[in-house]
Tab-separated table of C-alpha atoms and ligand atoms in Angstrom:
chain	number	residue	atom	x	y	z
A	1	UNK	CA	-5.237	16.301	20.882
A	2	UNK	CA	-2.020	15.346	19.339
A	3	UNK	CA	1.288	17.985	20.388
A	4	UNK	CA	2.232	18.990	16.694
A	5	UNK	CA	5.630	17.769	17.671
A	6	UNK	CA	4.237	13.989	18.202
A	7	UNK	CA	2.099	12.880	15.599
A	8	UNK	CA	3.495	10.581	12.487
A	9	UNK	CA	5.556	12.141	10.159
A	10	UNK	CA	5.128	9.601	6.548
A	11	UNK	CA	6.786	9.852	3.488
A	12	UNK	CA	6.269	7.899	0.102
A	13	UNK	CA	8.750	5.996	-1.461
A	14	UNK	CA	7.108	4.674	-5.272
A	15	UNK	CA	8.924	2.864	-7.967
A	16	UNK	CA	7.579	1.708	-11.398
A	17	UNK	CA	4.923	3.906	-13.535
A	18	UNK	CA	2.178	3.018	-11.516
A	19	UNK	CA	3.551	3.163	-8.478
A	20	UNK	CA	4.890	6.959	-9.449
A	21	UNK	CA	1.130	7.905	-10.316
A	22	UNK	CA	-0.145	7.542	-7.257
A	23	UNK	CA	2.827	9.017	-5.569
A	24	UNK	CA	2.602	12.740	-8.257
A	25	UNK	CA	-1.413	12.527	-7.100
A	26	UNK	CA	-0.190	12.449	-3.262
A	27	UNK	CA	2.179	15.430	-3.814
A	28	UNK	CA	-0.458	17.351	-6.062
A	29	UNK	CA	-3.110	16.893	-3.583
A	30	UNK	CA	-4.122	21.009	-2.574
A	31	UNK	CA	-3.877	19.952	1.002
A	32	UNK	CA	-1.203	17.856	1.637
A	33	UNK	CA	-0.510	17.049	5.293
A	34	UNK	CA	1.559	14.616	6.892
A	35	UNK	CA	3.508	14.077	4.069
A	36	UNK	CA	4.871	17.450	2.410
A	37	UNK	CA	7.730	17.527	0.694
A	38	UNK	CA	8.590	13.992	1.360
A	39	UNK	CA	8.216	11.806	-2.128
A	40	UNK	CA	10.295	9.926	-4.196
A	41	UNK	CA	9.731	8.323	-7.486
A	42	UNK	CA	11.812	5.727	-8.454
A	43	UNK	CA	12.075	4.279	-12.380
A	44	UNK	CA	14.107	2.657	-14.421
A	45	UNK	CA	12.199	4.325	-17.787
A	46	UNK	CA	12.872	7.910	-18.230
A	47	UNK	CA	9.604	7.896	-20.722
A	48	UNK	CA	7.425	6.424	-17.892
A	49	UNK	CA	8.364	9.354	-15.775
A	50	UNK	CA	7.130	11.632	-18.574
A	51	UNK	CA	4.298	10.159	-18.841
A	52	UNK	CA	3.564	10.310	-15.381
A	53	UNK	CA	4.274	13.526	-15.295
A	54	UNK	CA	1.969	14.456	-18.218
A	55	UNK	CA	-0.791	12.538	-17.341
A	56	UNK	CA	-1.676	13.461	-13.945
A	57	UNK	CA	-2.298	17.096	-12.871
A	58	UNK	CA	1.494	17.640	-11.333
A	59	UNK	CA	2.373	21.602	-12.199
A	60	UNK	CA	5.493	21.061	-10.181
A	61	UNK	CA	9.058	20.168	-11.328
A	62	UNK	CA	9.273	16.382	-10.281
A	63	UNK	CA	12.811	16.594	-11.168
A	64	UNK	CA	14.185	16.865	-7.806
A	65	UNK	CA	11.583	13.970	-6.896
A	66	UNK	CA	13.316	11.546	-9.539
A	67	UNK	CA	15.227	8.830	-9.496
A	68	UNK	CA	15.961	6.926	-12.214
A	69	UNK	CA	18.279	4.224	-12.212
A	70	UNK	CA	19.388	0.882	-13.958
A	71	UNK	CA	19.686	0.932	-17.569
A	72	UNK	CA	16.975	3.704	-18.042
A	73	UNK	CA	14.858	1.613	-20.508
A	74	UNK	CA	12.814	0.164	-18.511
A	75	UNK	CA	12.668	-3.554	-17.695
A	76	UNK	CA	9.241	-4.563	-19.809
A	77	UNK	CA	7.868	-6.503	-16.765
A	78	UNK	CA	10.579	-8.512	-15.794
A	79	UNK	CA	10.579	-8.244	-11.772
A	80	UNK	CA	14.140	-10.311	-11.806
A	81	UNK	CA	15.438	-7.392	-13.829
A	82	UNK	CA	13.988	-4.841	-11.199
A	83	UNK	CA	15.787	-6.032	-8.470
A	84	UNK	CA	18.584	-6.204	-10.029
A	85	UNK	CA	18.906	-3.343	-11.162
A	86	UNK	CA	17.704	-2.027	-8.078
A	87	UNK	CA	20.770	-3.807	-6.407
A	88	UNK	CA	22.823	-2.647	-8.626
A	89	UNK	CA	22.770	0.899	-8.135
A	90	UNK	CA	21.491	0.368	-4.652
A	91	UNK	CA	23.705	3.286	-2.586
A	92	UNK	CA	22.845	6.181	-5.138
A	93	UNK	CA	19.160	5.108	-4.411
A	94	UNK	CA	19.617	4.810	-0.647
A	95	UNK	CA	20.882	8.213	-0.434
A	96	UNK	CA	17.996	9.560	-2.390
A	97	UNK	CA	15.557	8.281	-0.101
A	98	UNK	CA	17.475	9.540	2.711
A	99	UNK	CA	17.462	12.944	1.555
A	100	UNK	CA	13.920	12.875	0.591
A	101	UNK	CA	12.576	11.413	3.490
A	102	UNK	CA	14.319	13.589	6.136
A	103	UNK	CA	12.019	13.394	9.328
A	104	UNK	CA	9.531	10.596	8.090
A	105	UNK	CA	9.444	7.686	10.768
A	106	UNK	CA	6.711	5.759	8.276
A	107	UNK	CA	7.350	5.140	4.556
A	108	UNK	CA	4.999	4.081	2.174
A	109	UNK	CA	6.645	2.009	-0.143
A	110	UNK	CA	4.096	2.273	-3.393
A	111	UNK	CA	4.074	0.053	-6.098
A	112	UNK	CA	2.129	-1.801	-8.710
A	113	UNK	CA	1.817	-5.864	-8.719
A	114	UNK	CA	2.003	-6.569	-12.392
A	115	UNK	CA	4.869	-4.607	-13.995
A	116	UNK	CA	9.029	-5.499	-13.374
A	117	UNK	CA	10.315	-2.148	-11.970
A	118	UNK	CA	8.039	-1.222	-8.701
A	119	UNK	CA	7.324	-4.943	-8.482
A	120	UNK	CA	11.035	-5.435	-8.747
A	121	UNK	CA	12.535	-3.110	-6.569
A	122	UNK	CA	10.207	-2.183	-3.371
A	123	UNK	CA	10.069	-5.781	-2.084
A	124	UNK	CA	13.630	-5.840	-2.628
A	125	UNK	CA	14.414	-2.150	-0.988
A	126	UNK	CA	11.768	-3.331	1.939
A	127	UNK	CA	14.622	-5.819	2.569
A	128	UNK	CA	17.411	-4.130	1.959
A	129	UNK	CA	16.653	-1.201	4.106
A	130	UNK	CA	16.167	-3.465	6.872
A	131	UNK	CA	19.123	-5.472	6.769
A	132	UNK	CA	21.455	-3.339	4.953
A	133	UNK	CA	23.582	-6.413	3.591
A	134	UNK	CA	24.731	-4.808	0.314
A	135	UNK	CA	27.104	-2.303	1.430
A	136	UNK	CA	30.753	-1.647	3.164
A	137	UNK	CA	29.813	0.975	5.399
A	138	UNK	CA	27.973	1.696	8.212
A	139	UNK	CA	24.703	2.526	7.559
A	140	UNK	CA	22.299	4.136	4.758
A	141	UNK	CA	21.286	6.978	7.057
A	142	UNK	CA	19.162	7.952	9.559
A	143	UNK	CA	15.647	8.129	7.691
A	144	UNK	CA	16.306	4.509	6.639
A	145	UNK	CA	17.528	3.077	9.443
A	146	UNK	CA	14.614	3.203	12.021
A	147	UNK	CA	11.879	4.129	9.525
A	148	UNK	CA	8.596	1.845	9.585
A	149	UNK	CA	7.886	0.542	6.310
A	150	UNK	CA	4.342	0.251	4.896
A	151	UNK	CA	3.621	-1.135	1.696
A	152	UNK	CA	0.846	-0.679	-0.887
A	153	UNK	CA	0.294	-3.079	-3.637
A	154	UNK	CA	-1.517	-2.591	-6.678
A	155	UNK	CA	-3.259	-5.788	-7.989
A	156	UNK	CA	-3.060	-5.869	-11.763
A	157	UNK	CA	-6.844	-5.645	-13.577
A	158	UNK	CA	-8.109	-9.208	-14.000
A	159	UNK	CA	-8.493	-9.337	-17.570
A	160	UNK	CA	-4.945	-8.234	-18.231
A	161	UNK	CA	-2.354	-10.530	-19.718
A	162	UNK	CA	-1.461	-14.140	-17.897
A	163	UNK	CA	2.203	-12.215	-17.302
A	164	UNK	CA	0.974	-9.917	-14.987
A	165	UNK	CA	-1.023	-12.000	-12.494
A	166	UNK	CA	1.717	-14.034	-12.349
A	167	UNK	CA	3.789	-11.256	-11.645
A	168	UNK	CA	1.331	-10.295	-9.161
A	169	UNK	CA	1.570	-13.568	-6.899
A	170	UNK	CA	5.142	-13.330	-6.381
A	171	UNK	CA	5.317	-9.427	-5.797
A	172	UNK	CA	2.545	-10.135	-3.007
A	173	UNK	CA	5.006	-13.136	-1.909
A	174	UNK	CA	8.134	-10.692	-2.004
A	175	UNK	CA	6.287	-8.273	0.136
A	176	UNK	CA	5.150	-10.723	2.633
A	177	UNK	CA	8.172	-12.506	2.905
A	178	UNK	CA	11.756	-12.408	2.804
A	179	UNK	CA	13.120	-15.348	1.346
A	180	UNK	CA	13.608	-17.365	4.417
A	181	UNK	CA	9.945	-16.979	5.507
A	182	UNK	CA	10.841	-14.118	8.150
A	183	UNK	CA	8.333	-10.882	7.529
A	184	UNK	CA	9.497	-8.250	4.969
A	185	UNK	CA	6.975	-5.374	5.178
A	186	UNK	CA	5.700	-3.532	8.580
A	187	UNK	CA	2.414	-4.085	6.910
A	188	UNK	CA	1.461	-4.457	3.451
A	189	UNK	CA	-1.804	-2.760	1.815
A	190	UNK	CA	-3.553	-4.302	-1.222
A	191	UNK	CA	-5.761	-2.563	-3.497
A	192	UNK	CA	-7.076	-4.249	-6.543
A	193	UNK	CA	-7.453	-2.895	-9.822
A	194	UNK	CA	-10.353	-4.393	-11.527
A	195	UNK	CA	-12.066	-4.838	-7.565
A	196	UNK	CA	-12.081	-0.838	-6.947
A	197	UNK	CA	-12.638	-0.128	-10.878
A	198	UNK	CA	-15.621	-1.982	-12.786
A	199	UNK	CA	-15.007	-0.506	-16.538
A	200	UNK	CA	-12.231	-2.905	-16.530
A	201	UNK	CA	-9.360	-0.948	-17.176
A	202	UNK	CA	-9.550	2.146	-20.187
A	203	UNK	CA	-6.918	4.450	-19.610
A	204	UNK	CA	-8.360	7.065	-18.136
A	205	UNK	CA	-9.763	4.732	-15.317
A	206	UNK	CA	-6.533	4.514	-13.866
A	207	UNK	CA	-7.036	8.052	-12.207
A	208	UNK	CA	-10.173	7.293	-10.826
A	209	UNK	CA	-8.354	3.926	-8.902
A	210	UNK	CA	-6.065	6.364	-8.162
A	211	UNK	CA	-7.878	8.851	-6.164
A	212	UNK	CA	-9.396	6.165	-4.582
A	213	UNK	CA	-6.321	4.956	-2.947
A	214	UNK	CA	-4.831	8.136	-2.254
A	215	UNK	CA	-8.553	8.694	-0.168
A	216	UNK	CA	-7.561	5.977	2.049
A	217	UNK	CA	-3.959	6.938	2.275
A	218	UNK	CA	-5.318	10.643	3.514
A	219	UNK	CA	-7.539	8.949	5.788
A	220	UNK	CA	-4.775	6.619	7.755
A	221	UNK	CA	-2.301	9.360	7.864
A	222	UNK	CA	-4.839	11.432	9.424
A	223	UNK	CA	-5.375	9.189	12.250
A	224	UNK	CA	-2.118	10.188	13.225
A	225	UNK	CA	-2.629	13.414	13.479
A	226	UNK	CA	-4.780	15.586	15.773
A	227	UNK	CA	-6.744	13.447	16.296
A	228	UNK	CA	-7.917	11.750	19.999
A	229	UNK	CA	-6.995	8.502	20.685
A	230	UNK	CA	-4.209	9.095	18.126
A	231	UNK	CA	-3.497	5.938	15.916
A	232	UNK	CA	0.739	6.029	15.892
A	233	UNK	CA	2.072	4.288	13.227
A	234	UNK	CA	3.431	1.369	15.720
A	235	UNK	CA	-0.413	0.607	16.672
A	236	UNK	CA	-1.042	-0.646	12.775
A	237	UNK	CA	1.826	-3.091	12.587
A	238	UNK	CA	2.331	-3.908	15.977
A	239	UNK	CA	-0.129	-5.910	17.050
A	240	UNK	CA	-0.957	-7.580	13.344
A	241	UNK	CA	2.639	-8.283	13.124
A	242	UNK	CA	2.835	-10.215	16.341
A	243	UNK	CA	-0.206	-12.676	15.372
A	244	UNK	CA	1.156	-13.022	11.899
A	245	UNK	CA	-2.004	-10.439	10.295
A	246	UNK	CA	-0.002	-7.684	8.258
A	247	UNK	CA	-1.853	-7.634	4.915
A	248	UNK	CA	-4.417	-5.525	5.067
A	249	UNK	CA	-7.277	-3.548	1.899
A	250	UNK	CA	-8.507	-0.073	2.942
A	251	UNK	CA	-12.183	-0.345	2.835
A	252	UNK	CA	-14.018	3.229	2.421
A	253	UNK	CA	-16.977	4.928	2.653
A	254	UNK	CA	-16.711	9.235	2.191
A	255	UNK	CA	-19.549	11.482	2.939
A	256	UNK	CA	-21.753	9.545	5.225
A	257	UNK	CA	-24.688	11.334	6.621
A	258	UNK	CA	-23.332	12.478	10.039
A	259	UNK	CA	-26.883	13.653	11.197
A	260	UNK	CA	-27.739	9.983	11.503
A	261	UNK	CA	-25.004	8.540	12.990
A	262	UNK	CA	-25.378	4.391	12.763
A	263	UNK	CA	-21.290	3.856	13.279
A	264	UNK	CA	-22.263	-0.046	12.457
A	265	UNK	CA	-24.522	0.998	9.194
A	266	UNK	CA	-21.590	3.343	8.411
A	267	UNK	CA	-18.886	0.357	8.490
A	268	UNK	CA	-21.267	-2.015	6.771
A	269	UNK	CA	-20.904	0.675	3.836
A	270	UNK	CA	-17.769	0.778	4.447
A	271	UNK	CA	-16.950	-2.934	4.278
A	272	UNK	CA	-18.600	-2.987	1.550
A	273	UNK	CA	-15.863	-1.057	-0.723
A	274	UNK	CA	-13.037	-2.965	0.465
A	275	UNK	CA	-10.501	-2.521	-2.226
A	276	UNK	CA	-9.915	-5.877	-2.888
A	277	UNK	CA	-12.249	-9.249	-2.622
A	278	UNK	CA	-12.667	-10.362	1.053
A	279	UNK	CA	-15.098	-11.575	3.114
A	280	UNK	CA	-14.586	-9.268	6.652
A	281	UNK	CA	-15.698	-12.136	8.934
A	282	UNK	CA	-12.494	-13.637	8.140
A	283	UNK	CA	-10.879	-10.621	9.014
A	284	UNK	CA	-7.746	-10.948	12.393
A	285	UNK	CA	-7.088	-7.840	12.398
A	286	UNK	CA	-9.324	-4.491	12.394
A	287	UNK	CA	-8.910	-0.222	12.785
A	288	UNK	CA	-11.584	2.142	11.846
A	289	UNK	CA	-11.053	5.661	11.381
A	290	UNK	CA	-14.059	7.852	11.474
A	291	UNK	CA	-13.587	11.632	9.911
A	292	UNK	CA	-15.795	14.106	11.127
A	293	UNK	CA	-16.441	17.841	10.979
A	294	UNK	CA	-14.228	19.670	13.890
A	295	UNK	CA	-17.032	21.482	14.665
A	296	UNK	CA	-19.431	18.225	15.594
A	297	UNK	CA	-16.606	16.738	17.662
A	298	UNK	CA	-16.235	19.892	20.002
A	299	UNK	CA	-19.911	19.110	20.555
A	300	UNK	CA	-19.484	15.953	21.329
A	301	UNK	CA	-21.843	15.158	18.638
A	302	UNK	CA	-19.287	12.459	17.492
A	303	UNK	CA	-17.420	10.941	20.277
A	304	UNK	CA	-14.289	8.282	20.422
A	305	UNK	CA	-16.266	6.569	23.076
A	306	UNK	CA	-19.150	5.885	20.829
A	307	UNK	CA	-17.171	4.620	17.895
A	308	UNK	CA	-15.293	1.958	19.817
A	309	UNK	CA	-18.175	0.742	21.528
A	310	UNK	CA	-19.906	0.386	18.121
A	311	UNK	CA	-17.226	-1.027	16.390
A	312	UNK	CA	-16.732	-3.721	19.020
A	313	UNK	CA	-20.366	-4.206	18.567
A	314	UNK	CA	-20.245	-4.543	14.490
A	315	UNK	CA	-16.646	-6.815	14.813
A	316	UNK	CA	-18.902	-9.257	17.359
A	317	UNK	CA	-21.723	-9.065	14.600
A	318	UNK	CA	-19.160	-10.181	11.993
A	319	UNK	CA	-17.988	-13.010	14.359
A	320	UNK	CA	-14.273	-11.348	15.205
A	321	UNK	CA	-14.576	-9.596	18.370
A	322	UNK	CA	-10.931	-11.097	18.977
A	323	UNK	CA	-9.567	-9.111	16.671
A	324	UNK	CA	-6.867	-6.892	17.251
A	325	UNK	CA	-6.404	-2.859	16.188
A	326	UNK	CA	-7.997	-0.072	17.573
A	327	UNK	CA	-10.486	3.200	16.133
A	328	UNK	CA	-10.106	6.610	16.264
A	329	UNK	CA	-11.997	10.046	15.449
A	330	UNK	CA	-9.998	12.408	13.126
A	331	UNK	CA	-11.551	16.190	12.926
A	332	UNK	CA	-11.343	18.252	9.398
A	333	UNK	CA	-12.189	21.495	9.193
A	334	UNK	CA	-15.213	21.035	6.211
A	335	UNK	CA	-18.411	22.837	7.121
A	336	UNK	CA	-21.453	20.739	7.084
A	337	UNK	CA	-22.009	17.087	8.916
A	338	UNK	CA	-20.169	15.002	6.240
A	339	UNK	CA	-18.796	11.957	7.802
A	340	UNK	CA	-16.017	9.765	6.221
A	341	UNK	CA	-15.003	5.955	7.459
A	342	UNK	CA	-11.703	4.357	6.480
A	343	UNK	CA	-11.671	0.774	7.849
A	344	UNK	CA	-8.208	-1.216	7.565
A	345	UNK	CA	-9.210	-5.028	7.313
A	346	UNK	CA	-6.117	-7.248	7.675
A	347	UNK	CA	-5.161	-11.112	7.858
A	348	UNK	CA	-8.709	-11.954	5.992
A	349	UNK	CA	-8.474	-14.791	4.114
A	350	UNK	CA	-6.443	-14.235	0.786
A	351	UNK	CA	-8.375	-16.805	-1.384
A	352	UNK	CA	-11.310	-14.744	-2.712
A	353	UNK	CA	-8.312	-12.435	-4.658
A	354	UNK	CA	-5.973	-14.995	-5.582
A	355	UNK	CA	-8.554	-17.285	-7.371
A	356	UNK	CA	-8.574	-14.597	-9.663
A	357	UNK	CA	-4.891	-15.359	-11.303
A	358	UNK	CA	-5.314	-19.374	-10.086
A	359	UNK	CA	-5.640	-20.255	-14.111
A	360	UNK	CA	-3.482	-17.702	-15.302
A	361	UNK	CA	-0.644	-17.935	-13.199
A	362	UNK	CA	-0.439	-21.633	-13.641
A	363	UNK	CA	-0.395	-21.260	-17.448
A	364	UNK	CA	2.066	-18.966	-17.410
A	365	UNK	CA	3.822	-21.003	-15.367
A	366	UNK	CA	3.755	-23.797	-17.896
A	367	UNK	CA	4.565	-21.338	-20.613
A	368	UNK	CA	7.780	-20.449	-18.879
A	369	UNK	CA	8.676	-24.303	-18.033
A	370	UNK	CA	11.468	-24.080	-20.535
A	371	UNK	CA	13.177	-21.442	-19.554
A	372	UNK	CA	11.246	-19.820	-17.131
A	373	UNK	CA	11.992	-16.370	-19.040
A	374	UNK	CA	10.490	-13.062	-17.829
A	375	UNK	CA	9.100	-10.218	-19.235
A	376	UNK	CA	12.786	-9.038	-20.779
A	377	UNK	CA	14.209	-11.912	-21.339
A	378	UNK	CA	15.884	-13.222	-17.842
A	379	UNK	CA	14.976	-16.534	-15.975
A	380	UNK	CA	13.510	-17.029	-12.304
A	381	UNK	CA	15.329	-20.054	-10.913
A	382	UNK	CA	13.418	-22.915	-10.081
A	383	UNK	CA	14.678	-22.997	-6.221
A	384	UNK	CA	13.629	-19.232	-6.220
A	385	UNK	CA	10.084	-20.004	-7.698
A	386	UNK	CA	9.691	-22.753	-5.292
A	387	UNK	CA	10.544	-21.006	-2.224
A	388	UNK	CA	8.224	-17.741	-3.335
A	389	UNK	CA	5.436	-19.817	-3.815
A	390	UNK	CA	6.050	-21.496	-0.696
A	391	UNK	CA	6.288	-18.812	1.222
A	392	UNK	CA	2.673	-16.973	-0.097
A	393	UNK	CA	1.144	-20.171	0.452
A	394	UNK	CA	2.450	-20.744	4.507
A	395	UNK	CA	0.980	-17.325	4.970
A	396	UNK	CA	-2.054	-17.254	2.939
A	397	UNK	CA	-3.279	-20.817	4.696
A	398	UNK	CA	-1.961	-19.574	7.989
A	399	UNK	CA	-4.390	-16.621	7.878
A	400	UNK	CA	-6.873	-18.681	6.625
A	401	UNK	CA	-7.534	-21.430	9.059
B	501	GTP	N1	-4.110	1.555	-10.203
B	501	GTP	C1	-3.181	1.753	-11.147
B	501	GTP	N2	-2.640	0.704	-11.797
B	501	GTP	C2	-1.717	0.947	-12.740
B	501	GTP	C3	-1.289	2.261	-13.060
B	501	GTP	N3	-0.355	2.187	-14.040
B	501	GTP	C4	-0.187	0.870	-14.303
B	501	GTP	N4	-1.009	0.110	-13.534
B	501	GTP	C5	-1.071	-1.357	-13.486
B	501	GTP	O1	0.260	-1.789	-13.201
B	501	GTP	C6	0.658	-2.885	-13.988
B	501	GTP	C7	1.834	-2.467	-14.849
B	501	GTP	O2	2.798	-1.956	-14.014
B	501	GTP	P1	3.612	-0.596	-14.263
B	501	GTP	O3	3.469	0.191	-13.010
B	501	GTP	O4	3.257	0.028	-15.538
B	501	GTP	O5	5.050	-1.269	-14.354
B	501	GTP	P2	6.472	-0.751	-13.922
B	501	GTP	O6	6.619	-0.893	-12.444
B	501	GTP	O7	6.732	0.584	-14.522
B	501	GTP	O8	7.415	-1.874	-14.549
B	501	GTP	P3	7.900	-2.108	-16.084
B	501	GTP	O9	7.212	-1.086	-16.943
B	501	GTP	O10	7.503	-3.508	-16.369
B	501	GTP	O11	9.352	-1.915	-16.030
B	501	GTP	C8	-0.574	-3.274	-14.747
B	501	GTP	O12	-1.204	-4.300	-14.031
B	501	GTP	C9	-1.413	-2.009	-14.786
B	501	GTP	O13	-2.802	-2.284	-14.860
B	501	GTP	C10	-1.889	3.349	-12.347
B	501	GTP	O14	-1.593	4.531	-12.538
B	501	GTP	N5	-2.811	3.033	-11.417
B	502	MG	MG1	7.354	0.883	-16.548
């Protein structure tokens, strides 16, 4: 068991409306471990903070959660604008997140692909925090400094305007990448809209992608808490990072029947609900969390000796016994024999998701030929275009060969 003094302390960092819904349904959650207190939600749109206030089931006063910053109306999808204005009021931001994520050694950085603000400013802070270039003095504080940064990215619904998958390709770029090719996130997470959601995008189905995602969030920061064989937050980029693997979907199955206990049916199923499109044989890296009742794991009813040895067997079914992560068996204190898999597929091959905005980024593209205008009205270099496009495509063929 984990020393309550050891295990992985997380906090979430979101930016952008989107990003800030998933973050007030973290906080809200009844039981909220691993991650208290330790939120921030970043905007540049007062109203969007509202909104996300009102439309999720936050009682709490966000206000001491809030940041907003820029010119507090919003930059109407225009990423360029998002950084900016991220830059520009950079050390008021950098002390927020310092304050607010006092003790957290992993951030999730939380954003959505499609919009300007979160799409705008995370890939930019991912940076920024690393290599603190934009200020005079020393540092931006000790929760910045040495934190491990995690990133999850939204993927805009596929039947949603030509702007946002666009936008959606070069956030994923930004996060990847840093503009001279070096690594920008510890690992980024990618959940797609339209792939975990079928109705195609009503309001209201927003919330259920939602919970979905914070389901897998609860699930990875769980395996780094009491549970044996802890995962530590070093274990999921480590290894990907060092073969060149760090995008990764959360695949999930919840309440599994844990009185039949076929680990390899269990991440079949699992597989099965990866968040975005991916085949998992292509898959270089692989962890698989397995959630069982306390109770059945004092018994040795579910054992961390079991699970590896059947998850090496289902990765040498799939055809990637060489690939790297680890598994672990996280208790919770339900009654009953409920068992719940989180499986974190990374460096699959990127294709099967990016076909999806193949046709509509390039149109945009042409649209923008002229002036290359964004959302709000600002341009995106062509040097800059070049070398973001460049740099998703060196990474998406290098994971795909
Ligand atoms: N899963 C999910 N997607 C969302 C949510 N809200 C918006 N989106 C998606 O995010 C994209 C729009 O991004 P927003 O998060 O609204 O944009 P923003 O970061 O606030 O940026 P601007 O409004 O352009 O300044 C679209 O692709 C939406 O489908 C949400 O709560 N959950
Ligand atoms: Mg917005």
């Amino acid at each position: 068991m984990a020393q309550a003094d050891t295990f992985t302390r997380w906090g979430v960092v979101a930016a952008g409306e989107g990003g800030n819904r998933v973050a007030a349904e973290l906080l809200a959650r009844e039981d909220n471990p691993g991650i208290g207190e330790r939120v921030l939600l970043l905007n540049t749109n007062r109203a969007d903070i509202r909104n996300t206030i009102e439309q999720g089931d936050v009682d709490e006063d966000l206000d001491e959660y809030v940041r907003v910053f820029g010119d507090k109306r919003g930059v109407g999808n225009d990423f360029m604008a998002g950084e900016r204005q991220t830059e520009g009021d950079i050390d008021e931001i950098a002390d927020d997140v310092d304050d607010r994520m006092i003790s957290a050694d992993a951030q999730l950085f939380v954003t959505t692909l499609g919009g300007g603000t979160g799409n705008g400013s995370v890939p930019y802070l991912l940076r920024e925090f690393d290599e603190q270039t934009a200020i005079d003095s020393v540092d931006y504080g000790p929760w910045i400094d040495d934190a491990v940064r995690i990133t999850v990215g939204i993927w805009p619904y596929y039947n949603e305007p030509a702007q946002r998958q666009f936008n959606a390709r070069l956030g994923l770029s930004r996060l990847l990448r840093r503009d001279d090719g070096g690594q920008n996130a510890d690992m980024t997470l990618l959940a797609g809209n339209s792939h975990i959601d079928q109705s195609d995008g009503r309001r209201d189905s927003y919330d259920r992608v939602n919970e979905r995602i914070v389901e897998a969030l609860d699930l990875m920061i769980g395996a780094g808490r009491q549970s044996q064989s802890v995962i530590d937050v070093e274990d999921y980029v480590a290894k990907p990072s060092a073969v060149g693997a760090y995008h990764f979907t959360p695949a999930v199955a919840t309440e599994l029947n844990g009185k039949m206990l076929d680990y390899e049916l269990m991440f079949d199923k699992a597989a099965d609900n990866a968040f975005v499109p991916m085949d998992p044989s292509t898959s270089r890296a692989a962890f698989a969390i397995v959630r069982a009742p306390e109770r059945m794991i004092e018994r040795d009813e579910v054992t961390a000796n079991e699970i590896d040895r059947a998850f090496d067997a289902w990765k040498r079914e799939k055809g990637i016994a060489g690939a790297v992560g680890m598994t672990t068996v996280t208790p919770t204190d339900r009654r009953g024999s409920d068992v719940d898999v989180l499986l974190l597929l990374g460096g699959f091959d990127l294709n099967p998701l990016l076909d999806h905005s193949a046709d509509s980024y390039e149109a945009h593209k042409q649209n923008l030929e002229a002036a290359r205008q964004l959302g709000s009205g600002s341009t995106i270099p062509q040097r800059k275009l070049d070398t973001l496009e460049r740099n998703l495509e060196e990474y998406v063929d290098a994971n795909a060969r």
